[in-house]
PDB file of C-alpha atoms in Angstrom:
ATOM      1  CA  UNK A   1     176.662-110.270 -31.968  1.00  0.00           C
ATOM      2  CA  UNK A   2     177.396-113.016 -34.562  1.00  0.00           C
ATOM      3  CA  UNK A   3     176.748-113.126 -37.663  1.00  0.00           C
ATOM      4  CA  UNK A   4     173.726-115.585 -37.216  1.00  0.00           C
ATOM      5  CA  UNK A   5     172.130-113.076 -35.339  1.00  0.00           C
ATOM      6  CA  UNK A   6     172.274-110.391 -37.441  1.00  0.00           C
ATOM      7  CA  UNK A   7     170.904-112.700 -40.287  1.00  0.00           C
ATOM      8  CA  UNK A   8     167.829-113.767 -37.875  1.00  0.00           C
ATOM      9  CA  UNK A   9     167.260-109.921 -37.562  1.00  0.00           C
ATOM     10  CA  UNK A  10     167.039-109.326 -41.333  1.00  0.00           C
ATOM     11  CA  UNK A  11     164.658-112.183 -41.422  1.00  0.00           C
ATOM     12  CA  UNK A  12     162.365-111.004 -38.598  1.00  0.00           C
ATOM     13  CA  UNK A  13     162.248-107.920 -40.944  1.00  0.00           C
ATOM     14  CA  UNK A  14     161.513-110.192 -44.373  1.00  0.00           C
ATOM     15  CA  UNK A  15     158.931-112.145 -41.864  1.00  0.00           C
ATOM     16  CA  UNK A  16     157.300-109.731 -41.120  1.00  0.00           C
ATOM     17  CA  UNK A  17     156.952-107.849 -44.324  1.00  0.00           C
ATOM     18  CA  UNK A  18     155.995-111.037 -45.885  1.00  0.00           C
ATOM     19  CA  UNK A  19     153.581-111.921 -43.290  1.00  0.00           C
ATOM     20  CA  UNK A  20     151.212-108.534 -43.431  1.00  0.00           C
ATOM     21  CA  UNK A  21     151.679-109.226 -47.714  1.00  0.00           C
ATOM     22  CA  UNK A  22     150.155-112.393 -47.473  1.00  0.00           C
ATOM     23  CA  UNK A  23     147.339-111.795 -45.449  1.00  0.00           C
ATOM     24  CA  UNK A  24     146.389-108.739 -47.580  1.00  0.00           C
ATOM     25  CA  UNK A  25     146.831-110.642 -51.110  1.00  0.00           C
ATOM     26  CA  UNK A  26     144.384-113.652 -49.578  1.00  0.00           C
ATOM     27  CA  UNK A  27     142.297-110.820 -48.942  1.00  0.00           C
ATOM     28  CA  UNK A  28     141.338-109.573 -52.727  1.00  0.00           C
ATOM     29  CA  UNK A  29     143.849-107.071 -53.075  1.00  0.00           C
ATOM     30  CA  UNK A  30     146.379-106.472 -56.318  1.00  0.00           C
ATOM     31  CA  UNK A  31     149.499-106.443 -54.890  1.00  0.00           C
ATOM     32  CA  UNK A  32     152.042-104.824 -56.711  1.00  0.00           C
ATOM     33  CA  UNK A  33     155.766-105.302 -56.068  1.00  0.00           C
ATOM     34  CA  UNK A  34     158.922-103.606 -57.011  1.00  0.00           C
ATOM     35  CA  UNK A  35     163.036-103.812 -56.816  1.00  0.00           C
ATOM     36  CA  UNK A  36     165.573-100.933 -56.828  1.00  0.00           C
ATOM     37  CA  UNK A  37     168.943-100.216 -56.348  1.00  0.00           C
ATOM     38  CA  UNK A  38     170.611 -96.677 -55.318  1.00  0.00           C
ATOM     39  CA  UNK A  39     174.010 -95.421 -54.652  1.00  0.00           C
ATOM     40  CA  UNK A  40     175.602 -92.159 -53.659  1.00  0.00           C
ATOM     41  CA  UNK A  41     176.410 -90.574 -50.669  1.00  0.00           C
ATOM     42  CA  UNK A  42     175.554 -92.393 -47.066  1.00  0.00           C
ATOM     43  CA  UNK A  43     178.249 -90.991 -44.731  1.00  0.00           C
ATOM     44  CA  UNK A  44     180.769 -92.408 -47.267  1.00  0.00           C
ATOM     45  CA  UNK A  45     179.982 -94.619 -50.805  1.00  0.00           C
ATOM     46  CA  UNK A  46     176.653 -96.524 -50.124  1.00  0.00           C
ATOM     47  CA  UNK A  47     175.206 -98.551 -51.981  1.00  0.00           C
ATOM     48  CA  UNK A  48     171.205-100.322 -51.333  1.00  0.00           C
ATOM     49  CA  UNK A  49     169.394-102.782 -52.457  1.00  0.00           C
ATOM     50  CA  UNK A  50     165.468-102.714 -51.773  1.00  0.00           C
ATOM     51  CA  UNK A  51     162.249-105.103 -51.925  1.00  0.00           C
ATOM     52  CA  UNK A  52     158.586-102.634 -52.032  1.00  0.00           C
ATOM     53  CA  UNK A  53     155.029-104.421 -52.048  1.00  0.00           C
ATOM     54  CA  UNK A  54     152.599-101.956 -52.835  1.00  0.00           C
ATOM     55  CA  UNK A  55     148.655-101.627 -54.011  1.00  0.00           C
ATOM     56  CA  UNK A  56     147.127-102.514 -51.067  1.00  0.00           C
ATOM     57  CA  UNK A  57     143.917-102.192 -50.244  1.00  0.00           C
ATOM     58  CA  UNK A  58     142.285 -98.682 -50.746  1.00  0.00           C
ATOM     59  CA  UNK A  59     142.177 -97.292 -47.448  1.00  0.00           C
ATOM     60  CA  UNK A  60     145.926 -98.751 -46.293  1.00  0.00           C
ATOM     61  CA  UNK A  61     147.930 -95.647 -45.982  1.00  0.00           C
ATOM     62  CA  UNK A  62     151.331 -96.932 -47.012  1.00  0.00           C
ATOM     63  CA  UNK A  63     153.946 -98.648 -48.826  1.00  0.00           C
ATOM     64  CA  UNK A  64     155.829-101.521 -47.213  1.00  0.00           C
ATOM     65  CA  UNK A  65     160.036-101.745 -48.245  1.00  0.00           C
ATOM     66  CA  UNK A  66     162.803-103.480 -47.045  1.00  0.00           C
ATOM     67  CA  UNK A  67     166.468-102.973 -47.951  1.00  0.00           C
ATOM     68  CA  UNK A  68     169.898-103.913 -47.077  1.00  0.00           C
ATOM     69  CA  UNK A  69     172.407-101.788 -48.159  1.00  0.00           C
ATOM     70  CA  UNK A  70     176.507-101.637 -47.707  1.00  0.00           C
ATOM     71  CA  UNK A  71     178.723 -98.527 -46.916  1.00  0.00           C
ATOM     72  CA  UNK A  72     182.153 -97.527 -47.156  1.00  0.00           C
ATOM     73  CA  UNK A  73     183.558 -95.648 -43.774  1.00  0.00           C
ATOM     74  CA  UNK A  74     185.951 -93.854 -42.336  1.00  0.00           C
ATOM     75  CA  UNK A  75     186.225 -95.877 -39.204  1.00  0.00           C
ATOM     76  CA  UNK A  76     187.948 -93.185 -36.693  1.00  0.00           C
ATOM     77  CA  UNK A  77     191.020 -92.246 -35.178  1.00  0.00           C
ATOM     78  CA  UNK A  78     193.941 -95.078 -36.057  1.00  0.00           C
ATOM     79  CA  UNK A  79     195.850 -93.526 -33.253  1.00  0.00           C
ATOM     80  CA  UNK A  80     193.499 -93.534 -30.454  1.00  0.00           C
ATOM     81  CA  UNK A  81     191.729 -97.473 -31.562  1.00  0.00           C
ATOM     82  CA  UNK A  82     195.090 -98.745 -30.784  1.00  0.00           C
ATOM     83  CA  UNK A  83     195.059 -96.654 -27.436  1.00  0.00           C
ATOM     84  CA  UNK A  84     191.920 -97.676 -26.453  1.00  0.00           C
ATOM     85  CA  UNK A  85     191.669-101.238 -27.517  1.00  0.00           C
ATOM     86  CA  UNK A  86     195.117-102.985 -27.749  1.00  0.00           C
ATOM     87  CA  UNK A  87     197.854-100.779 -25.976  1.00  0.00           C
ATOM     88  CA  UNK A  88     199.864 -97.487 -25.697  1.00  0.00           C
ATOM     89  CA  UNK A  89     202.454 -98.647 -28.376  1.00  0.00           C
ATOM     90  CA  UNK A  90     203.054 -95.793 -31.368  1.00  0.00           C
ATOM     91  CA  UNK A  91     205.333 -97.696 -34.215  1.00  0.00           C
ATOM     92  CA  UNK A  92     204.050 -98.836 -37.400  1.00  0.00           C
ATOM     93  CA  UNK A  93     202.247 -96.847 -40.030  1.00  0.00           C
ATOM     94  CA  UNK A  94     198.742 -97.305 -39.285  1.00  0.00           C
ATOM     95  CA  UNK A  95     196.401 -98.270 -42.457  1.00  0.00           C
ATOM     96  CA  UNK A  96     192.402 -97.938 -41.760  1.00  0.00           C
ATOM     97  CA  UNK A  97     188.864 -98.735 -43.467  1.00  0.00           C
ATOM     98  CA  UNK A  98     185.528 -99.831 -42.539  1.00  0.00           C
ATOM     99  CA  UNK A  99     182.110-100.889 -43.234  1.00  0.00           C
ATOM    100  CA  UNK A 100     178.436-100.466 -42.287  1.00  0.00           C
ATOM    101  CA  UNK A 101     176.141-103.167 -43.463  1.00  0.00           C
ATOM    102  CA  UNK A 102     172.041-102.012 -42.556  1.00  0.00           C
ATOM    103  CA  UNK A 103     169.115-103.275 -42.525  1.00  0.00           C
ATOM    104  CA  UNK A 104     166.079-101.320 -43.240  1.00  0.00           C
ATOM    105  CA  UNK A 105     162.433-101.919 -43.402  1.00  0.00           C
ATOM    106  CA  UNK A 106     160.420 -98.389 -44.462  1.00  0.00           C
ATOM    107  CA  UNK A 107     156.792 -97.545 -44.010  1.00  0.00           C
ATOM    108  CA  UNK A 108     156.293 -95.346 -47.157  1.00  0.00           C
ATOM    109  CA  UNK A 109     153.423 -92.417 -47.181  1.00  0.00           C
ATOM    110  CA  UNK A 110     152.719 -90.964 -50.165  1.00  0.00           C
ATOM    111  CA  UNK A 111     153.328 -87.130 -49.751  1.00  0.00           C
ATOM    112  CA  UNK A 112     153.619 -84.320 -52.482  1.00  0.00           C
ATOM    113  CA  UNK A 113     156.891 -82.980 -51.454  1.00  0.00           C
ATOM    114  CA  UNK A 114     158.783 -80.129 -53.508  1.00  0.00           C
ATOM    115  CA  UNK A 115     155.640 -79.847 -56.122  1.00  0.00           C
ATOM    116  CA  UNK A 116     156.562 -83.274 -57.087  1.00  0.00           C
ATOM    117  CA  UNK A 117     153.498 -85.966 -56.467  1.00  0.00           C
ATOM    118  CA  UNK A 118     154.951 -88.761 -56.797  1.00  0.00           C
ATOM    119  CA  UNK A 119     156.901 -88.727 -53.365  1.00  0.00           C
ATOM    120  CA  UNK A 120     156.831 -90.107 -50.010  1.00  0.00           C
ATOM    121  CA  UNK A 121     157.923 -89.571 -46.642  1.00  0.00           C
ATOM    122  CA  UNK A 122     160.091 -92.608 -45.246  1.00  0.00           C
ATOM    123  CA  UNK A 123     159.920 -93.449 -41.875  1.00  0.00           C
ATOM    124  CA  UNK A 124     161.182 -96.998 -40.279  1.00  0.00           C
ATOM    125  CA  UNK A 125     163.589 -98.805 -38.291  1.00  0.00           C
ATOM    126  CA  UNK A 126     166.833 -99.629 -39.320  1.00  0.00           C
ATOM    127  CA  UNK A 127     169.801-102.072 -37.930  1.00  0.00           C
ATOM    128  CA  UNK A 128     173.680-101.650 -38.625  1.00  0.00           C
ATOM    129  CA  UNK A 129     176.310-103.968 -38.748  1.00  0.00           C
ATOM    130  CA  UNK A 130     179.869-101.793 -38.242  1.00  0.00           C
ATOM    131  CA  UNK A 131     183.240-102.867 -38.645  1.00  0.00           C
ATOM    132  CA  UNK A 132     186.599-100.521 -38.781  1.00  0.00           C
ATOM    133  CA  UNK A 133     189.627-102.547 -39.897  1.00  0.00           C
ATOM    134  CA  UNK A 134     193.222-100.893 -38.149  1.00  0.00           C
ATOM    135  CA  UNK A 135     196.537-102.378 -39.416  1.00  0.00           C
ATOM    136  CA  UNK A 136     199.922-100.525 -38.143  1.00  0.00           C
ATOM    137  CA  UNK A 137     202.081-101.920 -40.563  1.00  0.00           C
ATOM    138  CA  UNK A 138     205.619-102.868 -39.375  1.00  0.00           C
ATOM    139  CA  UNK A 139     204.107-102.210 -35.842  1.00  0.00           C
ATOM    140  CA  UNK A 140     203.055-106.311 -35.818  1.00  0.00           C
ATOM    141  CA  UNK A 141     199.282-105.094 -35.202  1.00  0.00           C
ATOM    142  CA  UNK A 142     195.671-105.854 -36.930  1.00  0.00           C
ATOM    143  CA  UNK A 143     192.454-105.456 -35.685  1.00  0.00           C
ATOM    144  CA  UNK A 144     188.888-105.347 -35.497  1.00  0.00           C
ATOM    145  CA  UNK A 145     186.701-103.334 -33.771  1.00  0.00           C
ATOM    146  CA  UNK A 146     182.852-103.898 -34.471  1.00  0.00           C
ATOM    147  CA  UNK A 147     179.581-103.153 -33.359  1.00  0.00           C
ATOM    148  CA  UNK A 148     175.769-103.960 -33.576  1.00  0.00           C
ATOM    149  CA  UNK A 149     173.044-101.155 -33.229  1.00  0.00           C
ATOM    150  CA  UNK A 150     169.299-100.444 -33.960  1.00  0.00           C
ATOM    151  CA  UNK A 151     168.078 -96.996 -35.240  1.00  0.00           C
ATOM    152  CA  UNK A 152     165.670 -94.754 -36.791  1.00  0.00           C
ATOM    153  CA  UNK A 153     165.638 -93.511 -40.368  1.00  0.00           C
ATOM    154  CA  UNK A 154     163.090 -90.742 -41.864  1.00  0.00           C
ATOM    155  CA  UNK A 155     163.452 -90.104 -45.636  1.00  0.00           C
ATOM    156  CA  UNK A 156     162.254 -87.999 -48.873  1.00  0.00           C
ATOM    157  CA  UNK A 157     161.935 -89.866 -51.664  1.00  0.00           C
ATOM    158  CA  UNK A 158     161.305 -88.407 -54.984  1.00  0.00           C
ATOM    159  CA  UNK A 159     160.110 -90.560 -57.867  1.00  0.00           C
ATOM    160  CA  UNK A 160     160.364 -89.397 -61.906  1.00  0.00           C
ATOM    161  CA  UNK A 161     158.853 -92.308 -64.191  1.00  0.00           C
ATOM    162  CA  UNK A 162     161.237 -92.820 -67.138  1.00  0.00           C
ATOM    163  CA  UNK A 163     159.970 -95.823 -69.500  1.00  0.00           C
ATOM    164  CA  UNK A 164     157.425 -98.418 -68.593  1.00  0.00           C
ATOM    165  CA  UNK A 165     158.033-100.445 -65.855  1.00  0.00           C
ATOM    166  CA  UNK A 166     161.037 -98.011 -64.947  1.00  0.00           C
ATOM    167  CA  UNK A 167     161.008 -95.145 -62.587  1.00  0.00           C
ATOM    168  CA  UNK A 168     164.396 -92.937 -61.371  1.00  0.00           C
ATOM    169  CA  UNK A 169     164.491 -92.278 -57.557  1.00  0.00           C
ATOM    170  CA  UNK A 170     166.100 -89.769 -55.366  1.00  0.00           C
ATOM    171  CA  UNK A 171     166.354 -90.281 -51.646  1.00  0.00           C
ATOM    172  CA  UNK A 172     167.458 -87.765 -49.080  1.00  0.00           C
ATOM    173  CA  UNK A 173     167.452 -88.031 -45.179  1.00  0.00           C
ATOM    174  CA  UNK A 174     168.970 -89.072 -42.157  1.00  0.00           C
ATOM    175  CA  UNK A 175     169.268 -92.357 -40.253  1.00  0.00           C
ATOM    176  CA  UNK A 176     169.929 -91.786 -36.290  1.00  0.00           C
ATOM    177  CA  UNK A 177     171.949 -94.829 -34.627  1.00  0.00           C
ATOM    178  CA  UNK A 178     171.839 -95.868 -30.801  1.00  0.00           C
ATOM    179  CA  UNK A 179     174.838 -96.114 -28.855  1.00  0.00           C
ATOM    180  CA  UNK A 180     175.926 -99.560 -28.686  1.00  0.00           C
ATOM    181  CA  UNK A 181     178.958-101.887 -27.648  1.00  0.00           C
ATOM    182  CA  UNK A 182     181.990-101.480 -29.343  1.00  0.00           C
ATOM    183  CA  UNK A 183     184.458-104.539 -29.385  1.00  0.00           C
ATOM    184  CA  UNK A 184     187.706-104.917 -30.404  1.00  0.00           C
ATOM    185  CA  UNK A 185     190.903-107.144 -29.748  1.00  0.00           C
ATOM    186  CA  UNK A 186     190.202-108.443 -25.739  1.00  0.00           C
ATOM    187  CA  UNK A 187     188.300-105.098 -24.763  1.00  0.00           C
ATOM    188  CA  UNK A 188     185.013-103.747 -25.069  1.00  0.00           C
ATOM    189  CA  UNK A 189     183.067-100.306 -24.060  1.00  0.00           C
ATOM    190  CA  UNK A 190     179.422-100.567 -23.592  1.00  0.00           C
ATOM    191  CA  UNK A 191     177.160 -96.977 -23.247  1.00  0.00           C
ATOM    192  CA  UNK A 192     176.805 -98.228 -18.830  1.00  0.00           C
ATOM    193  CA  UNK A 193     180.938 -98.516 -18.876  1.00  0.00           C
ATOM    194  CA  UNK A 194     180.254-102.190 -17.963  1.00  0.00           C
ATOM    195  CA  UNK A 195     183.378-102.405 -19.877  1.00  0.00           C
ATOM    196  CA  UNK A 196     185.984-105.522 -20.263  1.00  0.00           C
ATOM    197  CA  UNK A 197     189.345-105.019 -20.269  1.00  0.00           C
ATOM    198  CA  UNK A 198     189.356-101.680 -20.551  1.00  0.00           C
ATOM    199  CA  UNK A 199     193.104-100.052 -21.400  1.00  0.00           C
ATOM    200  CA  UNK A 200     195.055 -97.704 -19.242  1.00  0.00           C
ATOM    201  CA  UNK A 201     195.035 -94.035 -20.287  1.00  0.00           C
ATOM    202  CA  UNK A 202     198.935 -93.068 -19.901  1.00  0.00           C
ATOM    203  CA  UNK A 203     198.860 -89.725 -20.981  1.00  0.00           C
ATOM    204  CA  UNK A 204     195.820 -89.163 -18.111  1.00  0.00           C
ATOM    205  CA  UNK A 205     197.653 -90.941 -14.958  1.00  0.00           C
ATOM    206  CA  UNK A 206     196.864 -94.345 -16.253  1.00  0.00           C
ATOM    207  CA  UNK A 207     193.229 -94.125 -15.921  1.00  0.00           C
ATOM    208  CA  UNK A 208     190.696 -96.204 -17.368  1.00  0.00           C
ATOM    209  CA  UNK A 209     189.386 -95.722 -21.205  1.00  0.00           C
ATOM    210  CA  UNK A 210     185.772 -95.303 -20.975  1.00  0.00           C
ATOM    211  CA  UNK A 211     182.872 -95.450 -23.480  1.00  0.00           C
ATOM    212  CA  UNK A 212     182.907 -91.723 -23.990  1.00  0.00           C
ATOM    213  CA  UNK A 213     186.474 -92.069 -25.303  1.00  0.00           C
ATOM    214  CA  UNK A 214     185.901 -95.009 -27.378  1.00  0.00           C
ATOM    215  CA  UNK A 215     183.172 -93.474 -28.990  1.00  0.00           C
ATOM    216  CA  UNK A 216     185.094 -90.646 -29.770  1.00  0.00           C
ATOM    217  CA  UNK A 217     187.567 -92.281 -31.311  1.00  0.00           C
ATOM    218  CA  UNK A 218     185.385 -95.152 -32.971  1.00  0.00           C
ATOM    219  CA  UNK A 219     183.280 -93.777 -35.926  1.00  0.00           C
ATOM    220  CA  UNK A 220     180.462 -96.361 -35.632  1.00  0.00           C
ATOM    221  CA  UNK A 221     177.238 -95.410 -37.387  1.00  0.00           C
ATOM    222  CA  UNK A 222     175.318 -92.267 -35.540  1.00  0.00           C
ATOM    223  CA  UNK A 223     174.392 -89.836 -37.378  1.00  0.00           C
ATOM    224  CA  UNK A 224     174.065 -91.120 -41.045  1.00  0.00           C
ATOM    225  CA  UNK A 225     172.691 -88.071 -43.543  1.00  0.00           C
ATOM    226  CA  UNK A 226     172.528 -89.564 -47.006  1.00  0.00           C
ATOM    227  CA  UNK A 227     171.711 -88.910 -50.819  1.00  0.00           C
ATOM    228  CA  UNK A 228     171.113 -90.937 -52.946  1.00  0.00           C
ATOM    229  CA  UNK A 229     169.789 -91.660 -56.588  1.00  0.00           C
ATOM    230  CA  UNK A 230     168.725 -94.875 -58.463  1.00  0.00           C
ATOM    231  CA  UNK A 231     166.216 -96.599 -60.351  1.00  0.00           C
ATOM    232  CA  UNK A 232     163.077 -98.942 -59.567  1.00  0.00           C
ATOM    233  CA  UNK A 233     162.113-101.476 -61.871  1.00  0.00           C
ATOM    234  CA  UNK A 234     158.330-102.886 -61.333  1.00  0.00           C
ATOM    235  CA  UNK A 235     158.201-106.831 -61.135  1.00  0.00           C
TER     236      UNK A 235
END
């Protein structure tokens, strides 16, 4: 998936956020609306950016947020990637790093959760944009392997008001991550082993990677616990 399609995913999500807004502002109601940032832990260093419309009318039963955030990963096994996805070749001192990029969009219930009454439980769906990075330096080798995935997220979210207009947040849970197709190179593994080129295995009598062993070695977004802190500033 291309990069224009992950951008006409995000704005399905913005489309449709914007779209249930509007039709409740025309209706009398005072929306309210809010920005925030957190950072902190995400499976690695993550970092969020969010959007929440809120004040709805009196009987709707949540908030409505969307957020894009950007994480730092280990991306798996240098080793095995090169296995897998380019060849059986061992020189070179292999250099790794990789990236998550998701999209969220989070139905927000109000909840009292650990005495503390202004909190919510966070449910929604979320989409993830990995890359890992592998570079065998003096081995002549660089290369991508990425992959595109939906998920579910569920959240607590505690909120402590500091100064007008300014609130500090604190966001724990865990975001769950279909399998997916992982690319990288001329080879790909997809979760049915419909798999292109797949590489030959020669410490198993040259048989055929698979999805299960890409997947071990690939550290594409699964399970992703996080916590998190920031602040939300009312607009």
């Amino acid at each position: 998936m291309k990069v224009k399609k992950i951008l006409t995913v995000a704005a399905v999500y913005c489309l449709g956020c914007f779209t249930i807004l509007s039709g409740q502002d025309k209706s009398g109601s005072h929306l309210k609306y809010t920005a925030g940032i957190i950072t902190g832990y995400n499976r690695g260093f993550g970092v969020q950016g969010n959007f929440t419309a809120r004040n709805f009318e009196k009987d709707f039963p949540f908030q409505l947020r969307f957020g894009i955030g950007y994480t730092f990963l280990n991306p798996g096994n240098a080793a095995d990637a090169r296995r897998i996805f380019v060849n059986n070749a061992t020189n070179g001192t292999p250099e790794k790093k990789g990236r998550s990029i998701d999209y969220r969009l989070d139905f927000m219930i109000p909840k009292t959760i650990f005495n503390i009454e202004d909190s919510y439980l966070v449910l929604g769906p979320r989409f993830s944009s990995f890359m890992g990075d592998f570079k065998y330096v003096g081995g002549n080798e660089d290369f991508e392997v990425k992959s595109h995935q939906f998920g579910i997220g569920v959240d607590l979210e505690n909120h402590f008001h500091l100064i007008k207009n300014i609130e500090l947040v604190l966001n724990y849970g865990l975001d769950f991550y279909f399998p997916s197709t992982m690319s990288g190179h001329d080879t790909s593994y997809s979760p049915d082993n419909d798999n292109v080129n797949p590489k030959n295995d020669n410490q198993n009598d040259n048989s055929l990677f698979n999805y299960k062993d890409a997947d071990k070695a690939i550290r594409q977004p699964k399970f992703m616990p996080h916590v998190m802190i920031g602040v939300n500033f009312d607009l």
